[in-house]
Amino acid sequence: MIVVTAKDYDEMSMKAYEAMKKVLTEKSDATLGLATGSTPVGLYKLMIADYEAGKISYKDMTSINLDEYVGLPVTHPESYRAFMNRNLFDHIDIKKENTHVPDGLNPDLAAAADAYTAYIAAHPADVQILGIGSNGHIAFNEPGTPFDSHTHVVTLKEGTRKDNARFFDNDIDKVPTHAVTMGLKDIMSAKFIILLANGSGKANAVKEMIKGPVSENCPASILQTHPNVLVVTDEAAAYYLN
Ligand code: PGA
């Protein structure tokens, strides 16, 4: 695990993008593992800027996202499909049919989750972008999720729903109670993982991920066992590392 501390959010985004760009330039048909949330938005802006400057094309690339709320239609602005379209896909030349986000409206969520797992097994990400929850979750794998989990439906912890209420008029009751998420084993199949974290609210989770025991109590700690992980944080999120 390589850990890099940036001075602020913009520098964090830039350092993560520099690492990602190597993959983008070396493999024109790369599979990109993508994440939602506030954290990767700066990285996505840099991807868009380089696309607009003609430096990178996504026309032969494929993407696969980590997770999606259950029950939100794609027309809902806070569905993760809508988030990805708005923050990235609508602004680059990736083909929408090559972008994959779990379907949180599928009437057979379990079967859809199995199909997602099978897709990941056949198309492991060349680079996987991750954020981290303040409780150490990655994707929606909350503390206690088995390390050998595959794509599955989860009940969101209250803390996670509180963290995300800012996107739902600060009303926790509007935050969905369930989500579909890639499992930890699916995430670990990525060839290269870049985890970003910013802000003091992530400092404890970052410490547990890097310095704590490898334990299902901190799902992100599984990354200690992956051979190719880059963690990029800002100074606030790195507060407990030294
Ligand atoms: P955030 O979410 O980027 O909005 O902080 C990260 C996460 O919960 O994984």
PDB file of C-alpha atoms and ligand atoms in Angstrom:
ATOM      1  CA  MET A   1       0.000   0.000   0.000  1.00  0.00           C
ATOM      2  CA  ILE A   2       1.453   3.359  -0.996  1.00  0.00           C
ATOM      3  CA  VAL A   3       0.116   6.316   0.970  1.00  0.00           C
ATOM      4  CA  VAL A   4       0.446   9.848  -0.370  1.00  0.00           C
ATOM      5  CA  THR A   5      -0.681  12.933   1.546  1.00  0.00           C
ATOM      6  CA  ALA A   6      -1.726  15.959  -0.471  1.00  0.00           C
ATOM      7  CA  LYS A   7      -2.150  19.399   0.988  1.00  0.00           C
ATOM      8  CA  ASP A   8      -5.777  19.788   0.017  1.00  0.00           C
ATOM      9  CA  TYR A   9      -8.653  18.371  -2.021  1.00  0.00           C
ATOM     10  CA  ASP A  10      -7.433  19.722  -5.356  1.00  0.00           C
ATOM     11  CA  GLU A  11      -3.962  18.297  -4.900  1.00  0.00           C
ATOM     12  CA  MET A  12      -5.467  14.978  -3.763  1.00  0.00           C
ATOM     13  CA  SER A  13      -7.552  14.856  -6.948  1.00  0.00           C
ATOM     14  CA  MET A  14      -4.539  15.707  -9.071  1.00  0.00           C
ATOM     15  CA  LYS A  15      -2.279  13.060  -7.532  1.00  0.00           C
ATOM     16  CA  ALA A  16      -4.978  10.423  -7.933  1.00  0.00           C
ATOM     17  CA  TYR A  17      -5.519  11.464 -11.534  1.00  0.00           C
ATOM     18  CA  GLU A  18      -1.787  11.292 -12.311  1.00  0.00           C
ATOM     19  CA  ALA A  19      -1.806   7.646 -11.205  1.00  0.00           C
ATOM     20  CA  MET A  20      -5.019   6.880 -13.069  1.00  0.00           C
ATOM     21  CA  LYS A  21      -3.781   8.578 -16.223  1.00  0.00           C
ATOM     22  CA  LYS A  22      -1.003   6.016 -16.602  1.00  0.00           C
ATOM     23  CA  VAL A  23      -3.666   3.321 -16.986  1.00  0.00           C
ATOM     24  CA  LEU A  24      -5.776   5.481 -19.314  1.00  0.00           C
ATOM     25  CA  THR A  25      -2.865   6.199 -21.645  1.00  0.00           C
ATOM     26  CA  GLU A  26      -1.450   2.677 -21.625  1.00  0.00           C
ATOM     27  CA  LYS A  27      -4.737   0.857 -22.256  1.00  0.00           C
ATOM     28  CA  SER A  28      -7.239   2.412 -24.636  1.00  0.00           C
ATOM     29  CA  ASP A  29      -9.823  -0.282 -23.816  1.00  0.00           C
ATOM     30  CA  ALA A  30      -9.363  -0.215 -20.053  1.00  0.00           C
ATOM     31  CA  THR A  31     -12.057  -1.263 -17.610  1.00  0.00           C
ATOM     32  CA  LEU A  32     -12.572   1.526 -15.080  1.00  0.00           C
ATOM     33  CA  GLY A  33     -13.999   0.814 -11.658  1.00  0.00           C
ATOM     34  CA  LEU A  34     -15.772   3.992 -10.582  1.00  0.00           C
ATOM     35  CA  ALA A  35     -17.229   5.410  -7.391  1.00  0.00           C
ATOM     36  CA  THR A  36     -19.798   8.008  -6.432  1.00  0.00           C
ATOM     37  CA  GLY A  37     -19.761  10.489  -3.554  1.00  0.00           C
ATOM     38  CA  SER A  38     -18.185  13.899  -3.031  1.00  0.00           C
ATOM     39  CA  THR A  39     -14.652  12.557  -2.960  1.00  0.00           C
ATOM     40  CA  PRO A  40     -14.025  11.586  -6.607  1.00  0.00           C
ATOM     41  CA  VAL A  41     -15.756  14.588  -8.221  1.00  0.00           C
ATOM     42  CA  GLY A  42     -12.484  16.540  -8.532  1.00  0.00           C
ATOM     43  CA  LEU A  43     -10.825  13.541 -10.151  1.00  0.00           C
ATOM     44  CA  TYR A  44     -13.713  13.267 -12.619  1.00  0.00           C
ATOM     45  CA  LYS A  45     -13.302  16.969 -13.496  1.00  0.00           C
ATOM     46  CA  LEU A  46      -9.666  16.297 -14.375  1.00  0.00           C
ATOM     47  CA  MET A  47     -10.684  13.320 -16.527  1.00  0.00           C
ATOM     48  CA  ILE A  48     -13.183  15.552 -18.337  1.00  0.00           C
ATOM     49  CA  ALA A  49     -10.615  18.352 -18.829  1.00  0.00           C
ATOM     50  CA  ASP A  50      -8.107  15.991 -20.445  1.00  0.00           C
ATOM     51  CA  TYR A  51     -10.823  14.492 -22.633  1.00  0.00           C
ATOM     52  CA  GLU A  52     -11.852  17.984 -23.757  1.00  0.00           C
ATOM     53  CA  ALA A  53      -8.205  18.793 -24.476  1.00  0.00           C
ATOM     54  CA  GLY A  54      -8.087  15.733 -26.756  1.00  0.00           C
ATOM     55  CA  LYS A  55      -5.579  13.896 -24.578  1.00  0.00           C
ATOM     56  CA  ILE A  56      -7.650  10.847 -23.612  1.00  0.00           C
ATOM     57  CA  SER A  57     -10.493   9.051 -25.337  1.00  0.00           C
ATOM     58  CA  TYR A  58     -12.904   6.759 -23.530  1.00  0.00           C
ATOM     59  CA  LYS A  59     -14.609   5.467 -26.670  1.00  0.00           C
ATOM     60  CA  ASP A  60     -13.267   1.924 -26.240  1.00  0.00           C
ATOM     61  CA  MET A  61     -13.344   1.861 -22.453  1.00  0.00           C
ATOM     62  CA  THR A  62     -15.830   0.192 -20.157  1.00  0.00           C
ATOM     63  CA  SER A  63     -16.811   1.222 -16.669  1.00  0.00           C
ATOM     64  CA  ILE A  64     -18.286  -0.578 -13.740  1.00  0.00           C
ATOM     65  CA  ASN A  65     -19.586   1.232 -10.691  1.00  0.00           C
ATOM     66  CA  LEU A  66     -19.474   0.104  -7.109  1.00  0.00           C
ATOM     67  CA  ASP A  67     -23.030   0.493  -5.948  1.00  0.00           C
ATOM     68  CA  GLU A  68     -26.535   1.890  -6.254  1.00  0.00           C
ATOM     69  CA  TYR A  69     -29.407   2.671  -3.932  1.00  0.00           C
ATOM     70  CA  VAL A  70     -32.344   0.287  -3.968  1.00  0.00           C
ATOM     71  CA  GLY A  71     -35.591   1.865  -5.063  1.00  0.00           C
ATOM     72  CA  LEU A  72     -34.397   5.138  -6.597  1.00  0.00           C
ATOM     73  CA  PRO A  73     -35.312   5.508 -10.255  1.00  0.00           C
ATOM     74  CA  VAL A  74     -32.454   6.551 -12.535  1.00  0.00           C
ATOM     75  CA  THR A  75     -34.328   9.821 -13.038  1.00  0.00           C
ATOM     76  CA  HIS A  76     -33.799  10.633  -9.339  1.00  0.00           C
ATOM     77  CA  PRO A  77     -30.850  13.056  -9.181  1.00  0.00           C
ATOM     78  CA  GLU A  78     -29.312  11.174  -6.248  1.00  0.00           C
ATOM     79  CA  SER A  79     -29.400   7.775  -7.910  1.00  0.00           C
ATOM     80  CA  TYR A  80     -25.841   6.778  -8.582  1.00  0.00           C
ATOM     81  CA  ARG A  81     -26.600   6.300 -12.271  1.00  0.00           C
ATOM     82  CA  ALA A  82     -27.748   9.932 -12.448  1.00  0.00           C
ATOM     83  CA  PHE A  83     -24.696  11.024 -10.439  1.00  0.00           C
ATOM     84  CA  MET A  84     -22.329   9.288 -12.851  1.00  0.00           C
ATOM     85  CA  ASN A  85     -24.051  10.682 -15.912  1.00  0.00           C
ATOM     86  CA  ARG A  86     -23.992  14.211 -14.483  1.00  0.00           C
ATOM     87  CA  ASN A  87     -20.461  14.170 -13.101  1.00  0.00           C
ATOM     88  CA  LEU A  88     -18.659  12.158 -15.754  1.00  0.00           C
ATOM     89  CA  PHE A  89     -20.363  10.107 -18.463  1.00  0.00           C
ATOM     90  CA  ASP A  90     -22.273  12.999 -20.085  1.00  0.00           C
ATOM     91  CA  HIS A  91     -18.987  14.876 -20.544  1.00  0.00           C
ATOM     92  CA  ILE A  92     -16.697  12.233 -22.062  1.00  0.00           C
ATOM     93  CA  ASP A  93     -16.970   9.924 -25.070  1.00  0.00           C
ATOM     94  CA  ILE A  94     -17.550   6.687 -23.170  1.00  0.00           C
ATOM     95  CA  LYS A  95     -20.469   4.777 -24.710  1.00  0.00           C
ATOM     96  CA  LYS A  96     -23.346   4.687 -22.239  1.00  0.00           C
ATOM     97  CA  GLU A  97     -23.970   1.039 -23.087  1.00  0.00           C
ATOM     98  CA  ASN A  98     -20.431   0.331 -21.855  1.00  0.00           C
ATOM     99  CA  THR A  99     -21.108   1.893 -18.454  1.00  0.00           C
ATOM    100  CA  HIS A 100     -22.377  -0.398 -15.732  1.00  0.00           C
ATOM    101  CA  VAL A 101     -24.107   0.643 -12.526  1.00  0.00           C
ATOM    102  CA  PRO A 102     -26.074  -1.904 -10.457  1.00  0.00           C
ATOM    103  CA  ASP A 103     -29.808  -1.770 -11.121  1.00  0.00           C
ATOM    104  CA  GLY A 104     -31.469  -0.884  -7.831  1.00  0.00           C
ATOM    105  CA  LEU A 105     -34.928  -1.312  -9.338  1.00  0.00           C
ATOM    106  CA  ASN A 106     -34.496  -4.840 -10.607  1.00  0.00           C
ATOM    107  CA  PRO A 107     -37.410  -6.958  -9.293  1.00  0.00           C
ATOM    108  CA  ASP A 108     -34.962  -9.808  -8.720  1.00  0.00           C
ATOM    109  CA  LEU A 109     -32.134  -8.026  -6.945  1.00  0.00           C
ATOM    110  CA  ALA A 110     -30.386 -11.229  -5.901  1.00  0.00           C
ATOM    111  CA  ALA A 111     -30.200 -12.553  -9.468  1.00  0.00           C
ATOM    112  CA  ALA A 112     -29.067  -9.155 -10.742  1.00  0.00           C
ATOM    113  CA  ALA A 113     -26.356  -9.075  -8.065  1.00  0.00           C
ATOM    114  CA  ASP A 114     -25.111 -12.515  -9.160  1.00  0.00           C
ATOM    115  CA  ALA A 115     -24.995 -11.320 -12.764  1.00  0.00           C
ATOM    116  CA  TYR A 116     -23.004  -8.266 -11.684  1.00  0.00           C
ATOM    117  CA  THR A 117     -20.536 -10.483  -9.842  1.00  0.00           C
ATOM    118  CA  ALA A 118     -20.142 -12.652 -12.935  1.00  0.00           C
ATOM    119  CA  TYR A 119     -19.525  -9.560 -15.064  1.00  0.00           C
ATOM    120  CA  ILE A 120     -16.815  -8.333 -12.681  1.00  0.00           C
ATOM    121  CA  ALA A 121     -15.152 -11.755 -12.677  1.00  0.00           C
ATOM    122  CA  ALA A 122     -15.001 -11.628 -16.477  1.00  0.00           C
ATOM    123  CA  HIS A 123     -13.924  -7.959 -16.597  1.00  0.00           C
ATOM    124  CA  PRO A 124     -11.739  -7.132 -13.599  1.00  0.00           C
ATOM    125  CA  ALA A 125     -11.081  -3.406 -13.311  1.00  0.00           C
ATOM    126  CA  ASP A 126      -7.724  -2.169 -14.566  1.00  0.00           C
ATOM    127  CA  VAL A 127      -8.085   0.622 -12.076  1.00  0.00           C
ATOM    128  CA  GLN A 128     -10.663   0.909  -9.299  1.00  0.00           C
ATOM    129  CA  ILE A 129     -11.440   4.280  -7.734  1.00  0.00           C
ATOM    130  CA  LEU A 130     -12.633   4.136  -4.120  1.00  0.00           C
ATOM    131  CA  GLY A 131     -13.761   6.540  -1.446  1.00  0.00           C
ATOM    132  CA  ILE A 132     -14.085   5.512   2.184  1.00  0.00           C
ATOM    133  CA  GLY A 133     -16.940   5.952   4.617  1.00  0.00           C
ATOM    134  CA  SER A 134     -16.381   7.545   8.008  1.00  0.00           C
ATOM    135  CA  ASN A 135     -17.030   4.046   9.443  1.00  0.00           C
ATOM    136  CA  GLY A 136     -14.442   2.437   7.170  1.00  0.00           C
ATOM    137  CA  HIS A 137     -16.864   1.143   4.573  1.00  0.00           C
ATOM    138  CA  ILE A 138     -15.814   0.809   0.942  1.00  0.00           C
ATOM    139  CA  ALA A 139     -18.626   0.899  -1.563  1.00  0.00           C
ATOM    140  CA  PHE A 140     -21.594   0.039   0.685  1.00  0.00           C
ATOM    141  CA  ASN A 141     -19.756  -2.762   2.459  1.00  0.00           C
ATOM    142  CA  GLU A 142     -20.482  -1.757   6.015  1.00  0.00           C
ATOM    143  CA  PRO A 143     -18.478  -2.959   9.047  1.00  0.00           C
ATOM    144  CA  GLY A 144     -19.013  -6.682   9.548  1.00  0.00           C
ATOM    145  CA  THR A 145     -19.305  -7.477   5.827  1.00  0.00           C
ATOM    146  CA  PRO A 146     -17.450 -10.740   5.118  1.00  0.00           C
ATOM    147  CA  PHE A 147     -14.210 -10.280   3.237  1.00  0.00           C
ATOM    148  CA  ASP A 148     -15.278 -12.976   0.765  1.00  0.00           C
ATOM    149  CA  SER A 149     -18.515 -11.176  -0.182  1.00  0.00           C
ATOM    150  CA  HIS A 150     -19.664 -10.629  -3.755  1.00  0.00           C
ATOM    151  CA  THR A 151     -22.288  -8.221  -5.072  1.00  0.00           C
ATOM    152  CA  HIS A 152     -25.213  -8.204  -2.674  1.00  0.00           C
ATOM    153  CA  VAL A 153     -28.046  -6.181  -1.195  1.00  0.00           C
ATOM    154  CA  VAL A 154     -27.227  -4.348   2.021  1.00  0.00           C
ATOM    155  CA  THR A 155     -29.127  -2.579   4.756  1.00  0.00           C
ATOM    156  CA  LEU A 156     -27.410   0.786   5.201  1.00  0.00           C
ATOM    157  CA  LYS A 157     -26.146   1.684   8.661  1.00  0.00           C
ATOM    158  CA  GLU A 158     -27.742   4.711  10.240  1.00  0.00           C
ATOM    159  CA  GLY A 159     -24.375   6.504  10.288  1.00  0.00           C
ATOM    160  CA  THR A 160     -24.015   6.063   6.539  1.00  0.00           C
ATOM    161  CA  ARG A 161     -27.542   7.319   5.944  1.00  0.00           C
ATOM    162  CA  LYS A 162     -26.753  10.332   8.160  1.00  0.00           C
ATOM    163  CA  ASP A 163     -23.563  10.993   6.182  1.00  0.00           C
ATOM    164  CA  ASN A 164     -25.551  10.906   2.954  1.00  0.00           C
ATOM    165  CA  ALA A 165     -28.551  12.907   4.175  1.00  0.00           C
ATOM    166  CA  ARG A 166     -26.797  16.048   2.898  1.00  0.00           C
ATOM    167  CA  PHE A 167     -27.752  14.912  -0.598  1.00  0.00           C
ATOM    168  CA  PHE A 168     -31.394  14.379   0.425  1.00  0.00           C
ATOM    169  CA  ASP A 169     -32.439  17.786   1.807  1.00  0.00           C
ATOM    170  CA  ASN A 170     -30.652  16.879   5.074  1.00  0.00           C
ATOM    171  CA  ASP A 171     -33.530  14.518   5.771  1.00  0.00           C
ATOM    172  CA  ILE A 172     -32.379  11.051   6.781  1.00  0.00           C
ATOM    173  CA  ASP A 173     -35.870   9.686   6.113  1.00  0.00           C
ATOM    174  CA  LYS A 174     -35.400  10.436   2.431  1.00  0.00           C
ATOM    175  CA  VAL A 175     -32.172   8.404   2.249  1.00  0.00           C
ATOM    176  CA  PRO A 176     -32.886   4.893   0.975  1.00  0.00           C
ATOM    177  CA  THR A 177     -32.512   2.134   3.547  1.00  0.00           C
ATOM    178  CA  HIS A 178     -31.000  -0.423   1.167  1.00  0.00           C
ATOM    179  CA  ALA A 179     -28.420  -0.545  -1.578  1.00  0.00           C
ATOM    180  CA  VAL A 180     -26.806  -2.991  -3.967  1.00  0.00           C
ATOM    181  CA  THR A 181     -23.052  -3.080  -3.644  1.00  0.00           C
ATOM    182  CA  MET A 182     -20.091  -4.861  -5.128  1.00  0.00           C
ATOM    183  CA  GLY A 183     -18.671  -7.149  -2.476  1.00  0.00           C
ATOM    184  CA  LEU A 184     -15.214  -6.889  -0.973  1.00  0.00           C
ATOM    185  CA  LYS A 185     -13.968  -9.832  -3.005  1.00  0.00           C
ATOM    186  CA  ASP A 186     -15.187  -8.149  -6.201  1.00  0.00           C
ATOM    187  CA  ILE A 187     -13.343  -4.951  -5.282  1.00  0.00           C
ATOM    188  CA  MET A 188     -10.187  -6.902  -4.498  1.00  0.00           C
ATOM    189  CA  SER A 189     -10.200  -8.367  -8.020  1.00  0.00           C
ATOM    190  CA  ALA A 190      -9.166  -4.956  -9.422  1.00  0.00           C
ATOM    191  CA  LYS A 191      -5.613  -4.870 -10.726  1.00  0.00           C
ATOM    192  CA  PHE A 192      -4.904  -1.451  -9.246  1.00  0.00           C
ATOM    193  CA  ILE A 193      -6.876   0.433  -6.593  1.00  0.00           C
ATOM    194  CA  ILE A 194      -6.759   4.162  -5.895  1.00  0.00           C
ATOM    195  CA  LEU A 195      -8.528   5.157  -2.676  1.00  0.00           C
ATOM    196  CA  LEU A 196      -9.142   8.852  -2.030  1.00  0.00           C
ATOM    197  CA  ALA A 197     -10.058  10.406   1.298  1.00  0.00           C
ATOM    198  CA  ASN A 198     -10.397  14.007   2.349  1.00  0.00           C
ATOM    199  CA  GLY A 199     -11.561  15.882   5.403  1.00  0.00           C
ATOM    200  CA  SER A 200     -11.255  15.304   9.128  1.00  0.00           C
ATOM    201  CA  GLY A 201     -14.378  13.133   9.136  1.00  0.00           C
ATOM    202  CA  LYS A 202     -12.357  10.438   7.373  1.00  0.00           C
ATOM    203  CA  ALA A 203      -9.232  10.642   9.559  1.00  0.00           C
ATOM    204  CA  ASN A 204     -10.171   7.830  11.900  1.00  0.00           C
ATOM    205  CA  ALA A 205     -11.293   5.523   9.103  1.00  0.00           C
ATOM    206  CA  VAL A 206      -8.036   6.208   7.222  1.00  0.00           C
ATOM    207  CA  LYS A 207      -6.010   5.360  10.328  1.00  0.00           C
ATOM    208  CA  GLU A 208      -7.938   2.100  10.883  1.00  0.00           C
ATOM    209  CA  MET A 209      -7.586   1.170   7.219  1.00  0.00           C
ATOM    210  CA  ILE A 210      -3.817   1.626   7.186  1.00  0.00           C
ATOM    211  CA  LYS A 211      -2.622   1.067  10.746  1.00  0.00           C
ATOM    212  CA  GLY A 212      -5.366  -1.044  12.256  1.00  0.00           C
ATOM    213  CA  PRO A 213      -5.674  -4.808  12.120  1.00  0.00           C
ATOM    214  CA  VAL A 214      -7.013  -6.417   8.944  1.00  0.00           C
ATOM    215  CA  SER A 215     -10.501  -6.923  10.266  1.00  0.00           C
ATOM    216  CA  GLU A 216     -14.059  -7.043   9.016  1.00  0.00           C
ATOM    217  CA  ASN A 217     -14.784  -4.332  11.585  1.00  0.00           C
ATOM    218  CA  CYS A 218     -13.037  -1.965   9.159  1.00  0.00           C
ATOM    219  CA  PRO A 219     -13.893  -3.170   5.652  1.00  0.00           C
ATOM    220  CA  ALA A 220     -11.241  -0.912   4.064  1.00  0.00           C
ATOM    221  CA  SER A 221      -8.512  -2.702   6.038  1.00  0.00           C
ATOM    222  CA  ILE A 222      -8.767  -5.563   3.522  1.00  0.00           C
ATOM    223  CA  LEU A 223      -6.831  -3.288   1.164  1.00  0.00           C
ATOM    224  CA  GLN A 224      -3.709  -3.955   3.251  1.00  0.00           C
ATOM    225  CA  THR A 225      -3.717  -7.395   1.619  1.00  0.00           C
ATOM    226  CA  HIS A 226      -3.996  -6.131  -1.987  1.00  0.00           C
ATOM    227  CA  PRO A 227      -0.702  -5.942  -3.897  1.00  0.00           C
ATOM    228  CA  ASN A 228      -1.330  -2.672  -5.728  1.00  0.00           C
ATOM    229  CA  VAL A 229      -3.084   0.061  -3.750  1.00  0.00           C
ATOM    230  CA  LEU A 230      -2.483   3.790  -3.761  1.00  0.00           C
ATOM    231  CA  VAL A 231      -4.126   5.816  -0.993  1.00  0.00           C
ATOM    232  CA  VAL A 232      -4.265   9.567  -1.568  1.00  0.00           C
ATOM    233  CA  THR A 233      -5.525  11.748   1.255  1.00  0.00           C
ATOM    234  CA  ASP A 234      -5.538  15.416   2.104  1.00  0.00           C
ATOM    235  CA  GLU A 235      -3.826  16.582   5.296  1.00  0.00           C
ATOM    236  CA  ALA A 236      -7.002  16.493   7.379  1.00  0.00           C
ATOM    237  CA  ALA A 237      -7.731  12.861   6.531  1.00  0.00           C
ATOM    238  CA  ALA A 238      -4.096  11.938   7.248  1.00  0.00           C
ATOM    239  CA  TYR A 239      -4.227  13.509  10.703  1.00  0.00           C
ATOM    240  CA  TYR A 240      -3.771  10.263  12.686  1.00  0.00           C
ATOM    241  CA  LEU A 241      -1.192   8.681  10.408  1.00  0.00           C
ATOM    242  CA  ASN A 242       1.938  10.256  11.899  1.00  0.00           C
TER     243      ASN A 242
HETATM  244  P1  PGA B   1     -18.089  10.619   0.116  1.00  0.00           P
HETATM  245  O1  PGA B   1     -18.493   9.117   0.339  1.00  0.00           O
HETATM  246  O2  PGA B   1     -17.115  10.635  -1.033  1.00  0.00           O
HETATM  247  O3  PGA B   1     -19.352  11.334  -0.256  1.00  0.00           O
HETATM  248  O4  PGA B   1     -17.462  11.117   1.368  1.00  0.00           O
HETATM  249  C1  PGA B   1     -17.490   8.152   0.407  1.00  0.00           C
HETATM  250  C2  PGA B   1     -18.058   6.827   0.813  1.00  0.00           C
HETATM  251  O5  PGA B   1     -19.008   6.775   1.618  1.00  0.00           O
HETATM  252  O6  PGA B   1     -17.543   5.805   0.348  1.00  0.00           O
END
